[in-house]
Amino acid sequence: MPRYFIWTIGCQMNKAESQQIAGYLDSAGCQAATSFPHADLVVLNTCVVRQSAENKVLGTLSLLKGLKNDHPNLQILVTGCLVNSHTQELQRRFPHVDLLFKPGDYPELIAWGQKQGIPIEQKLLRYPRNDAGMAPSPCALIPIIQGCDNFCSYCIVPYRRGREVSRPVEEIVCEVEELVRRGIKEVTLVGQNVDSYGHDLPGHPDLADLLNELSGIDDLARIRFLTNHPKDISLKLIEAMASLNKVCEHLELPVQSGDNDILKAMRREYTVERYKELVHIIRHKVPQISLSTDIIVGFPGETEEQFEHSLSLVQELRFDVIHVAAYSPRPGTIAWREYQDDIPAEVKKERLNKIEEVQATIASEINSQLQDKEVEILGEGRKGGKWFGRTRSNKLVFFEDAGDWLGQLARIQIEKTSPWSLGARLKNN
Ligand code: SAH
Ligand code: SF4
Ligand code: F3S
C-alpha cells in the first residue's frame, strides 16, 4: 500500500477532514509518511479564504508538479475549498493532479481508491493528530455541520462548501463513543456556524441538546466547539456551557469589525452594541470564559475612524486571542461584486499591526494573571523535549516531566507566562 502524506491549511474544518482522510487511508493499510518526498500518495487539503492562502496552495501544487516529474508514480489528490464545482476546469489547469474531490466528498475518494487497489473501508474512522503532527492525539475534531448559509459579503466559504447540512445527533454520539473507547479524551465540535446546528434535522435539536447528550459519555473528559456567530448564539447555549461540567470555558465569537456601518456592509446582522451585550452576558454566566475573536481590517471603504472603532472595541472587551486578517477580495462574493478594494495594502498592514500590537499587551496582561495558579491540562503530546497540553480555557502550556502524560489530565502550576503560551511545573497531586 502507498505511503501517504496529507498537507493541510485552513480552518479547523479542514483539520477535521484531514484526520478523517488519514483514518480512511489507514483503514486500507496505508502508512503515514513524514513529508512529501517520502510519500507515494499526497493529499492537499486546501484553503482559499484569502489570496495569501490560495497562493500557498498554488505554490505547493507547482512544487508537486516538479516532484511528479521525478517520481511519475506519485499520486496527487486535492480536496478542500480550492475545489469548486468546476472540477473539469481545475483538472485542465492542474493536469498532474490525479483526483479532485470536494470537501467531505468521501464517496469520491473511496471510489477512486477502489480503482487504484486501495481498499478504503466505508466506515468512518478518524485519526487524530496533535499540533506537533504526532499521532495518536487524545483530542479529536468532529464536524457537526457542513457548509454555511450566511453569505457574509466578504466570504467565499458558502460558495465552496455549499448550504448547511447537520449530522444527526445519534450519529455524532455514536462516533464520539467509539473514539472514546479508543482513548480520545477531548472532542471539539466544528462547523462554520455551530449555532445553526440542527435546524435542518427532524425535531430541530440544537447545539445545547447535543452538548447534553455528549456530556453523558463517561470517559470523555472535555468538550469544545467552534465557531459561534454573534447573530445566532442563544441564551440556552450559554446556560448549557455554564451548567455542563465537561464543556470547557472557551468561545470563538468572531466580531469582524467594531463599526456598525462596516458590520452592515459585511452583512453580519448584528450591531457593536449587541455584540458587547452578548459578551457581558457570557462573562456574567460563565465567569471563567476565555474569548477569541476574528477581525478583518481594510474592508472596502473602511475609514481611519471606522478602524479606530475596531481598535477601541479590542481595548474595551479585552479578548484572550484575536485573529486579525487584512481584507482580501474573493471573486464571486458580494463584496467583490459591489465594492472597490480601495484600502492600500500598506494601510491594511498598518492597521493589522496596530491591532496585533495592542492585543499582544492585552494577552500578556491576561495571561500574567495566571502566574502561580494551579490549573488542569490534558496532555496532548511532546514538542522540543517538553510535554504540552491546553487548559480548559484553551491556553497552550508546556511542562517538563519524565512520565507519560499523553491523554492524561494533569494538575500543573503556572511558572511562566507570555502572550502566546505558558510554562508550568507538574503539581504532585
Ligand atoms: N465561520 C467562521 C469562520 C470563517 S473564515 C466565521 O463566521 O467567522 C475565518 C475568518 O477568516 C473569518 O472569521 C474572517 O475573519 C476571515 N475572512 C474570511 N473571508 C475573508 C476575506 N475575504 N478577507 C479577509 N479575511 C477573511
Ligand atoms: Fe463565512 Fe460568514 Fe459563513 Fe463564517 S458565517 S463561514 S464568515 S459566510
Ligand atoms: Fe479556508 Fe475553506 Fe476553512 S476556505 S477557512 S478551509 S472553510
Coordinates of C-alpha atoms and ligand atoms in Angstrom, one line a residue:
M1 CA 0.0 0.0 0.0
P2 CA 1.2 3.5 -0.7
R3 CA 2.7 5.7 2.0
Y4 CA 0.7 8.9 2.3
F5 CA 1.3 12.5 3.3
I6 CA -1.5 14.9 4.0
W7 CA -0.8 18.7 3.7
T8 CA -3.4 20.8 5.4
I9 CA -4.0 24.5 5.6
G10 CA -7.1 26.5 6.6
C11 CA -9.6 26.2 9.4
Q12 CA -10.4 23.5 11.9
M13 CA -12.9 22.1 9.5
N14 CA -10.1 21.2 7.1
K15 CA -8.1 19.8 10.0
A16 CA -11.0 17.6 11.0
E17 CA -11.4 16.4 7.4
S18 CA -7.7 15.6 7.2
Q19 CA -8.0 13.5 10.3
Q20 CA -10.8 11.7 8.6
I21 CA -8.9 11.2 5.4
A22 CA -6.0 9.8 7.4
G23 CA -8.4 7.4 9.1
Y24 CA -9.8 6.2 5.7
L25 CA -6.3 5.7 4.2
D26 CA -5.2 3.8 7.4
S27 CA -8.2 1.5 7.0
A28 CA -6.8 0.4 3.6
G29 CA -3.5 -0.4 5.2
C30 CA -1.6 2.7 4.0
Q31 CA 1.0 4.2 6.3
A32 CA 1.7 7.8 7.1
A33 CA 4.9 9.4 5.7
T34 CA 6.6 12.4 7.3
S35 CA 7.0 14.6 4.3
F36 CA 6.3 14.9 0.5
P37 CA 9.4 13.2 -0.7
H38 CA 8.7 10.1 1.5
A39 CA 5.2 9.7 0.2
D40 CA 3.7 7.8 -2.8
L41 CA 0.4 9.5 -2.3
V42 CA -0.2 13.0 -1.2
V43 CA -3.4 14.8 -0.3
L44 CA -3.5 18.6 -0.4
N45 CA -6.3 19.9 1.8
T46 CA -6.7 23.4 0.5
C47 CA -8.0 26.8 1.7
V48 CA -8.9 29.9 -0.4
V49 CA -10.3 32.1 2.3
R50 CA -7.8 34.8 1.4
Q51 CA -5.5 35.3 -1.6
S52 CA -2.5 34.5 0.6
A53 CA -3.9 31.1 1.4
E54 CA -4.7 30.4 -2.3
N55 CA -1.2 31.4 -3.2
K56 CA 0.3 28.9 -0.8
V57 CA -1.9 26.2 -2.3
L58 CA -0.8 27.2 -5.9
G59 CA 2.8 27.2 -4.8
T60 CA 2.5 23.7 -3.3
L61 CA 0.8 22.5 -6.4
S62 CA 3.6 23.6 -8.6
L63 CA 6.2 22.1 -6.2
L64 CA 4.4 18.8 -6.5
K65 CA 4.5 19.1 -10.3
G66 CA 8.3 19.0 -10.1
L67 CA 8.2 16.1 -7.7
K68 CA 5.9 14.2 -10.0
N69 CA 8.3 14.7 -12.9
D70 CA 11.0 12.9 -10.9
H71 CA 8.6 10.3 -9.5
P72 CA 5.9 9.6 -12.1
N73 CA 4.2 7.1 -9.8
L74 CA 3.4 9.8 -7.2
Q75 CA -0.3 10.2 -6.8
I76 CA -1.7 13.7 -6.1
L77 CA -5.1 14.2 -4.5
V78 CA -6.6 17.6 -4.0
T79 CA -9.6 18.5 -1.7
G80 CA -10.6 21.4 0.4
C81 CA -12.0 24.8 -0.6
L82 CA -9.9 25.2 -3.8
V83 CA -12.2 22.5 -5.3
N84 CA -15.3 24.3 -6.6
S85 CA -18.0 22.9 -8.9
H86 CA -15.8 23.4 -12.0
T87 CA -13.6 20.4 -11.4
Q88 CA -13.0 19.9 -15.1
E89 CA -11.6 23.4 -15.4
L90 CA -9.3 22.7 -12.4
Q91 CA -8.3 19.4 -13.9
R92 CA -7.2 21.2 -17.1
R93 CA -5.2 23.8 -15.1
F94 CA -3.5 21.1 -13.0
P95 CA -3.2 18.0 -15.2
H96 CA -0.7 16.5 -12.8
V97 CA -3.5 16.0 -10.2
D98 CA -4.9 12.5 -10.1
L99 CA -8.1 13.2 -8.2
L100 CA -10.0 16.4 -7.2
F101 CA -12.8 15.9 -4.6
K102 CA -14.9 18.4 -2.9
P103 CA -14.6 18.9 0.9
G104 CA -16.2 16.0 2.6
D105 CA -16.9 14.0 -0.6
Y106 CA -15.5 10.8 0.8
P107 CA -17.5 8.5 -1.6
E108 CA -15.5 10.0 -4.4
L109 CA -12.2 9.2 -2.5
I110 CA -13.3 5.7 -1.7
A111 CA -14.4 5.0 -5.3
W112 CA -11.0 6.3 -6.6
G113 CA -9.2 4.1 -4.0
Q114 CA -11.1 1.1 -5.2
K115 CA -9.9 1.7 -8.8
Q116 CA -6.3 2.0 -7.6
G117 CA -6.5 -1.1 -5.5
I118 CA -6.5 0.8 -2.2
P119 CA -9.4 -0.8 -0.4
I120 CA -10.7 2.0 1.8
E121 CA -13.3 1.0 4.3
Q122 CA -16.7 2.8 4.1
K123 CA -16.8 3.0 7.9
L124 CA -16.0 6.4 9.4
L125 CA -12.7 6.2 11.3
R126 CA -11.0 9.3 12.5
Y127 CA -7.2 9.5 13.1
P128 CA -6.5 12.4 15.4
R129 CA -3.0 14.0 15.4
N130 CA -1.7 16.7 17.6
D131 CA -0.3 20.1 16.6
A132 CA 3.2 18.6 16.5
G133 CA 1.9 16.3 13.8
M134 CA 2.2 13.3 16.2
A135 CA -0.4 10.6 16.4
P136 CA -2.3 9.5 18.2
S137 CA -3.7 12.6 19.9
P138 CA -6.3 12.4 22.7
C139 CA -8.2 15.3 21.1
A140 CA -10.5 14.8 18.1
L141 CA -12.1 17.3 15.8
I142 CA -15.7 16.3 15.0
P143 CA -17.6 18.1 12.2
I144 CA -21.2 18.5 13.2
I145 CA -22.5 20.8 10.5
Q146 CA -21.2 21.2 6.9
G147 CA -21.5 24.4 4.8
C148 CA -22.8 27.9 5.7
D149 CA -26.0 29.7 4.8
N150 CA -24.8 33.2 5.9
F151 CA -23.2 34.8 3.0
C152 CA -21.2 37.4 4.9
S153 CA -20.3 39.8 2.0
Y154 CA -16.5 39.1 2.0
C155 CA -16.6 35.4 2.5
I156 CA -16.1 32.6 -0.1
V157 CA -16.9 29.7 2.2
P158 CA -20.6 29.4 1.4
Y159 CA -19.7 29.2 -2.3
R160 CA -17.2 26.4 -1.8
R161 CA -18.8 24.4 1.0
G162 CA -22.5 24.8 0.0
R163 CA -25.6 25.0 2.2
E164 CA -25.8 23.9 5.8
V165 CA -26.2 20.2 6.5
S166 CA -26.2 18.9 10.1
R167 CA -25.2 15.4 11.1
P168 CA -27.8 13.6 13.2
V169 CA -27.3 13.7 17.0
E170 CA -27.2 9.9 17.2
E171 CA -24.5 9.6 14.5
I172 CA -22.3 12.1 16.3
V173 CA -22.8 10.5 19.7
C174 CA -22.1 7.0 18.2
E175 CA -18.9 8.3 16.7
V176 CA -17.7 10.0 19.9
E177 CA -18.5 6.9 21.9
E178 CA -16.3 4.8 19.5
L179 CA -13.5 7.4 19.7
V180 CA -13.6 7.4 23.5
R181 CA -13.4 3.6 23.5
R182 CA -10.2 4.1 21.5
G183 CA -8.8 6.6 24.1
I184 CA -10.0 10.0 23.0
K185 CA -10.5 12.3 26.0
E186 CA -11.5 15.6 24.3
V187 CA -13.7 16.5 21.4
T188 CA -14.0 19.8 19.5
L189 CA -17.3 20.0 17.6
V190 CA -16.7 22.1 14.4
G191 CA -18.8 23.9 11.9
Q192 CA -18.7 27.3 10.2
N193 CA -21.6 28.3 12.4
V194 CA -22.3 25.8 15.2
D195 CA -25.2 27.9 16.3
S196 CA -27.2 26.8 13.3
Y197 CA -26.6 23.2 14.2
G198 CA -29.8 21.0 13.9
H199 CA -32.2 23.5 12.3
D200 CA -32.4 21.1 9.3
L201 CA -32.9 17.9 11.4
P202 CA -36.2 16.3 12.5
G203 CA -37.3 17.7 15.8
H204 CA -34.7 20.6 15.5
P205 CA -32.2 19.6 18.2
D206 CA -29.7 22.4 18.8
L207 CA -26.1 22.6 20.0
A208 CA -27.1 22.7 23.6
D209 CA -29.0 19.4 23.2
L210 CA -26.0 17.9 21.6
L211 CA -23.7 19.0 24.4
N212 CA -26.1 17.5 26.9
E213 CA -26.0 14.1 25.1
L214 CA -22.2 14.1 24.8
S215 CA -21.8 15.0 28.4
G216 CA -23.3 11.6 29.3
I217 CA -20.4 9.7 27.7
D218 CA -18.4 8.5 30.8
D219 CA -14.8 8.6 29.8
L220 CA -15.0 11.8 27.8
A221 CA -13.3 14.5 29.8
R222 CA -13.7 17.7 27.8
I223 CA -16.0 19.1 25.1
R224 CA -15.3 22.2 23.0
F225 CA -17.0 23.7 19.9
L226 CA -16.4 26.4 17.3
T227 CA -17.3 28.7 15.6
N228 CA -20.2 30.7 17.1
H229 CA -22.0 33.5 15.3
P230 CA -23.0 36.6 17.3
K231 CA -26.3 36.9 15.5
D232 CA -27.3 33.3 16.4
I233 CA -25.7 32.3 19.8
S234 CA -28.5 31.6 22.3
L235 CA -29.0 32.0 26.0
K236 CA -29.8 28.3 26.1
L237 CA -26.3 27.5 24.8
I238 CA -24.6 29.9 27.2
E239 CA -26.5 28.3 30.1
A240 CA -25.6 24.9 28.9
M241 CA -21.9 26.0 28.9
A242 CA -22.4 27.3 32.5
S243 CA -24.0 24.1 33.8
L244 CA -22.3 21.2 31.9
N245 CA -19.0 20.4 33.6
K246 CA -17.3 18.8 30.6
V247 CA -17.9 21.8 28.4
C248 CA -14.8 24.0 28.5
E249 CA -14.8 27.7 29.2
H250 CA -13.8 28.9 25.8
L251 CA -15.7 30.6 22.9
E252 CA -14.7 31.7 19.5
L253 CA -17.0 34.6 18.7
P254 CA -15.9 36.5 15.6
V255 CA -16.8 40.2 15.7
Q256 CA -15.1 41.1 12.4
S257 CA -15.4 44.9 13.0
G258 CA -16.1 47.4 15.7
D259 CA -18.0 49.7 13.4
N260 CA -21.8 49.4 12.7
D261 CA -21.6 50.6 9.1
I262 CA -18.9 48.2 8.2
L263 CA -20.7 45.4 10.0
K264 CA -23.7 46.2 7.8
A265 CA -21.7 46.2 4.7
M266 CA -20.2 42.9 5.8
R267 CA -23.8 41.6 6.3
R268 CA -23.1 40.3 9.7
E269 CA -26.6 41.1 11.0
Y270 CA -25.7 42.4 14.5
T271 CA -24.5 45.7 15.9
V272 CA -21.5 46.5 18.0
E273 CA -23.9 47.2 20.9
R274 CA -25.5 43.8 20.6
Y275 CA -22.0 42.2 20.5
K276 CA -20.9 43.9 23.7
E277 CA -24.1 43.0 25.4
L278 CA -23.5 39.3 24.4
V279 CA -20.0 39.4 25.9
H280 CA -21.4 40.8 29.1
I281 CA -24.0 38.1 29.4
I282 CA -21.5 35.4 28.6
R283 CA -18.9 36.7 31.1
H284 CA -21.7 37.0 33.8
K285 CA -22.9 33.4 33.2
V286 CA -19.5 31.8 32.6
P287 CA -17.0 33.9 34.7
Q288 CA -14.0 31.7 33.7
I289 CA -14.7 32.1 30.0
S290 CA -11.8 32.9 27.6
L291 CA -12.9 34.6 24.4
S292 CA -11.4 34.6 20.9
T293 CA -12.4 36.7 18.1
D294 CA -11.7 37.4 14.4
I295 CA -11.2 40.9 12.9
I296 CA -10.9 42.0 9.3
V297 CA -9.1 45.3 8.7
G298 CA -9.2 47.3 5.5
F299 CA -12.7 46.2 4.4
P300 CA -13.7 48.4 1.4
G301 CA -14.3 52.0 2.4
E302 CA -13.0 51.5 6.0
T303 CA -12.0 55.0 7.2
E304 CA -9.4 55.7 9.8
E305 CA -12.2 56.5 12.2
Q306 CA -14.0 53.2 11.5
F307 CA -10.8 51.3 12.0
E308 CA -10.4 53.2 15.3
H309 CA -13.8 51.8 16.3
S310 CA -12.4 48.2 15.9
L311 CA -9.3 49.2 17.9
S312 CA -11.3 50.6 20.8
L313 CA -13.6 47.6 20.9
V314 CA -10.5 45.4 21.2
Q315 CA -9.3 47.7 24.1
E316 CA -12.6 47.6 25.8
L317 CA -13.5 43.9 25.6
R318 CA -10.0 42.5 26.2
F319 CA -10.2 39.2 24.3
D320 CA -7.8 36.4 25.1
V321 CA -7.0 35.8 21.4
I322 CA -7.6 37.7 18.2
H323 CA -7.1 36.5 14.7
V324 CA -6.6 39.6 12.5
A325 CA -6.8 39.5 8.8
A326 CA -6.4 42.1 6.0
Y327 CA -9.4 42.1 3.7
S328 CA -8.8 40.1 0.6
P329 CA -11.3 40.3 -2.3
R330 CA -12.6 36.9 -3.2
P331 CA -14.1 36.6 -6.7
G332 CA -17.8 35.7 -6.7
T333 CA -18.5 37.2 -3.3
I334 CA -20.9 40.1 -2.7
A335 CA -18.2 42.5 -1.5
W336 CA -16.1 41.7 -4.6
R337 CA -19.0 42.5 -6.9
E338 CA -20.2 45.6 -5.0
Y339 CA -17.2 47.4 -3.6
Q340 CA -13.8 48.5 -4.7
D341 CA -10.9 47.1 -2.8
D342 CA -9.8 50.7 -2.1
I343 CA -7.7 50.4 1.0
P344 CA -4.0 50.3 0.1
A345 CA -2.0 47.2 1.1
E346 CA 0.3 49.3 3.3
V347 CA -2.7 50.8 5.2
K348 CA -4.2 47.4 5.8
K349 CA -0.8 46.2 7.1
E350 CA -0.5 49.2 9.4
R351 CA -4.0 48.5 10.8
L352 CA -3.3 44.8 11.2
N353 CA -0.1 45.5 13.1
K354 CA -1.7 48.1 15.3
I355 CA -4.4 45.6 16.4
E356 CA -1.8 42.9 16.9
E357 CA 0.4 45.2 18.9
V358 CA -2.4 46.3 21.2
Q359 CA -3.6 42.7 21.6
A360 CA -0.1 41.4 22.5
T361 CA -0.2 43.7 25.5
I362 CA -3.7 42.7 26.5
A363 CA -2.9 39.0 26.1
S364 CA 0.2 39.3 28.1
E365 CA -1.7 41.1 30.9
I366 CA -4.5 38.5 30.9
N367 CA -2.0 35.6 30.9
S368 CA 0.2 37.1 33.6
Q369 CA -2.8 36.8 35.9
L370 CA -2.3 33.1 35.7
Q371 CA 1.2 33.2 37.2
D372 CA 1.5 30.7 40.1
K373 CA -2.1 29.5 39.6
E374 CA -2.9 25.8 39.6
V375 CA -4.8 24.6 36.6
E376 CA -5.8 21.4 34.8
I377 CA -4.4 20.5 31.4
L378 CA -4.8 17.5 29.1
G379 CA -1.5 16.1 27.9
E380 CA -1.5 16.2 24.0
G381 CA 2.0 15.3 23.1
R382 CA 5.6 16.3 23.2
K383 CA 7.5 19.2 21.4
G384 CA 11.1 20.2 22.0
G385 CA 11.6 17.8 24.8
K386 CA 8.6 19.1 26.8
W387 CA 5.0 17.9 27.3
F388 CA 2.3 20.2 26.0
G389 CA -1.4 20.5 26.6
R390 CA -4.2 23.0 26.9
T391 CA -6.0 24.5 29.9
R392 CA -9.8 24.3 29.8
S393 CA -9.6 28.0 28.6
N394 CA -7.6 26.7 25.6
K395 CA -4.2 28.2 26.6
L396 CA -1.2 26.2 25.4
V397 CA 1.0 25.1 28.3
F398 CA 4.5 23.4 28.3
F399 CA 6.0 21.4 31.1
E400 CA 8.8 19.0 31.7
D401 CA 8.3 15.6 33.1
A402 CA 9.7 12.1 32.5
G403 CA 6.2 10.5 33.0
D404 CA 3.7 9.7 30.3
W405 CA 1.0 12.4 30.1
L406 CA -0.5 11.6 26.8
G407 CA -4.2 11.7 27.2
Q408 CA -3.9 12.3 31.0
L409 CA -5.3 15.2 32.9
A410 CA -2.6 16.8 34.9
R411 CA -2.6 19.4 37.7
I412 CA 0.1 21.9 36.9
Q413 CA 1.3 25.2 38.4
I414 CA 2.0 28.1 36.0
E415 CA 5.6 29.3 36.3
K416 CA 6.0 31.5 33.2
T417 CA 3.6 33.4 31.1
S418 CA 3.7 35.1 27.7
P419 CA 1.0 36.4 25.3
W420 CA 1.2 33.1 23.3
S421 CA 1.9 30.3 25.7
L422 CA 2.5 29.3 29.3
G423 CA 5.3 27.3 31.1
A424 CA 4.4 25.2 34.1
R425 CA 5.5 22.5 36.5
L426 CA 3.7 19.5 37.5
K427 CA 2.0 19.5 40.9
N428 CA 2.4 16.4 42.9
N429 CA -1.3 15.5 43.3
Ligands
SAH1 N1 -17.3 30.7 10.0 C1 -16.4 31.4 10.7 C2 -15.0 31.5 10.0 C3 -15.0 31.9 8.6 S1 -13.4 32.0 7.8 C4 -16.9 32.8 11.0 O1 -18.1 33.0 10.7 O2 -16.3 33.6 11.5 C5 -12.3 32.5 9.1 C6 -12.0 34.0 9.2 O3 -11.4 34.5 8.0 C7 -13.3 34.9 9.3 O4 -13.7 35.0 10.6 C8 -12.8 36.2 8.8 O5 -12.2 37.0 9.8 C9 -11.6 35.8 7.8 N2 -12.0 36.1 6.4 C10 -13.0 35.5 5.7 N3 -13.0 36.0 4.5 C11 -12.1 36.9 4.4 C12 -11.6 37.8 3.4 N4 -12.2 37.8 2.2 N5 -10.6 38.7 3.7 C13 -10.0 38.6 4.9 N6 -10.4 37.8 5.9 C14 -11.4 37.0 5.6
SF4_2 FE1 -18.1 33.0 6.1 FE2 -19.9 34.3 7.4 FE3 -20.3 31.8 6.9 FE4 -18.4 32.5 8.6 S1 -20.6 32.8 8.9 S2 -18.2 31.0 7.0 S3 -17.7 34.4 7.8 S4 -20.2 33.4 5.4
F3S3 FE1 -10.4 28.0 4.3 FE2 -12.4 26.6 3.5 FE3 -11.9 26.8 6.1 S1 -11.8 28.5 2.6 S2 -11.1 28.8 6.2 S3 -10.7 25.9 4.5 S4 -13.9 26.6 5.1

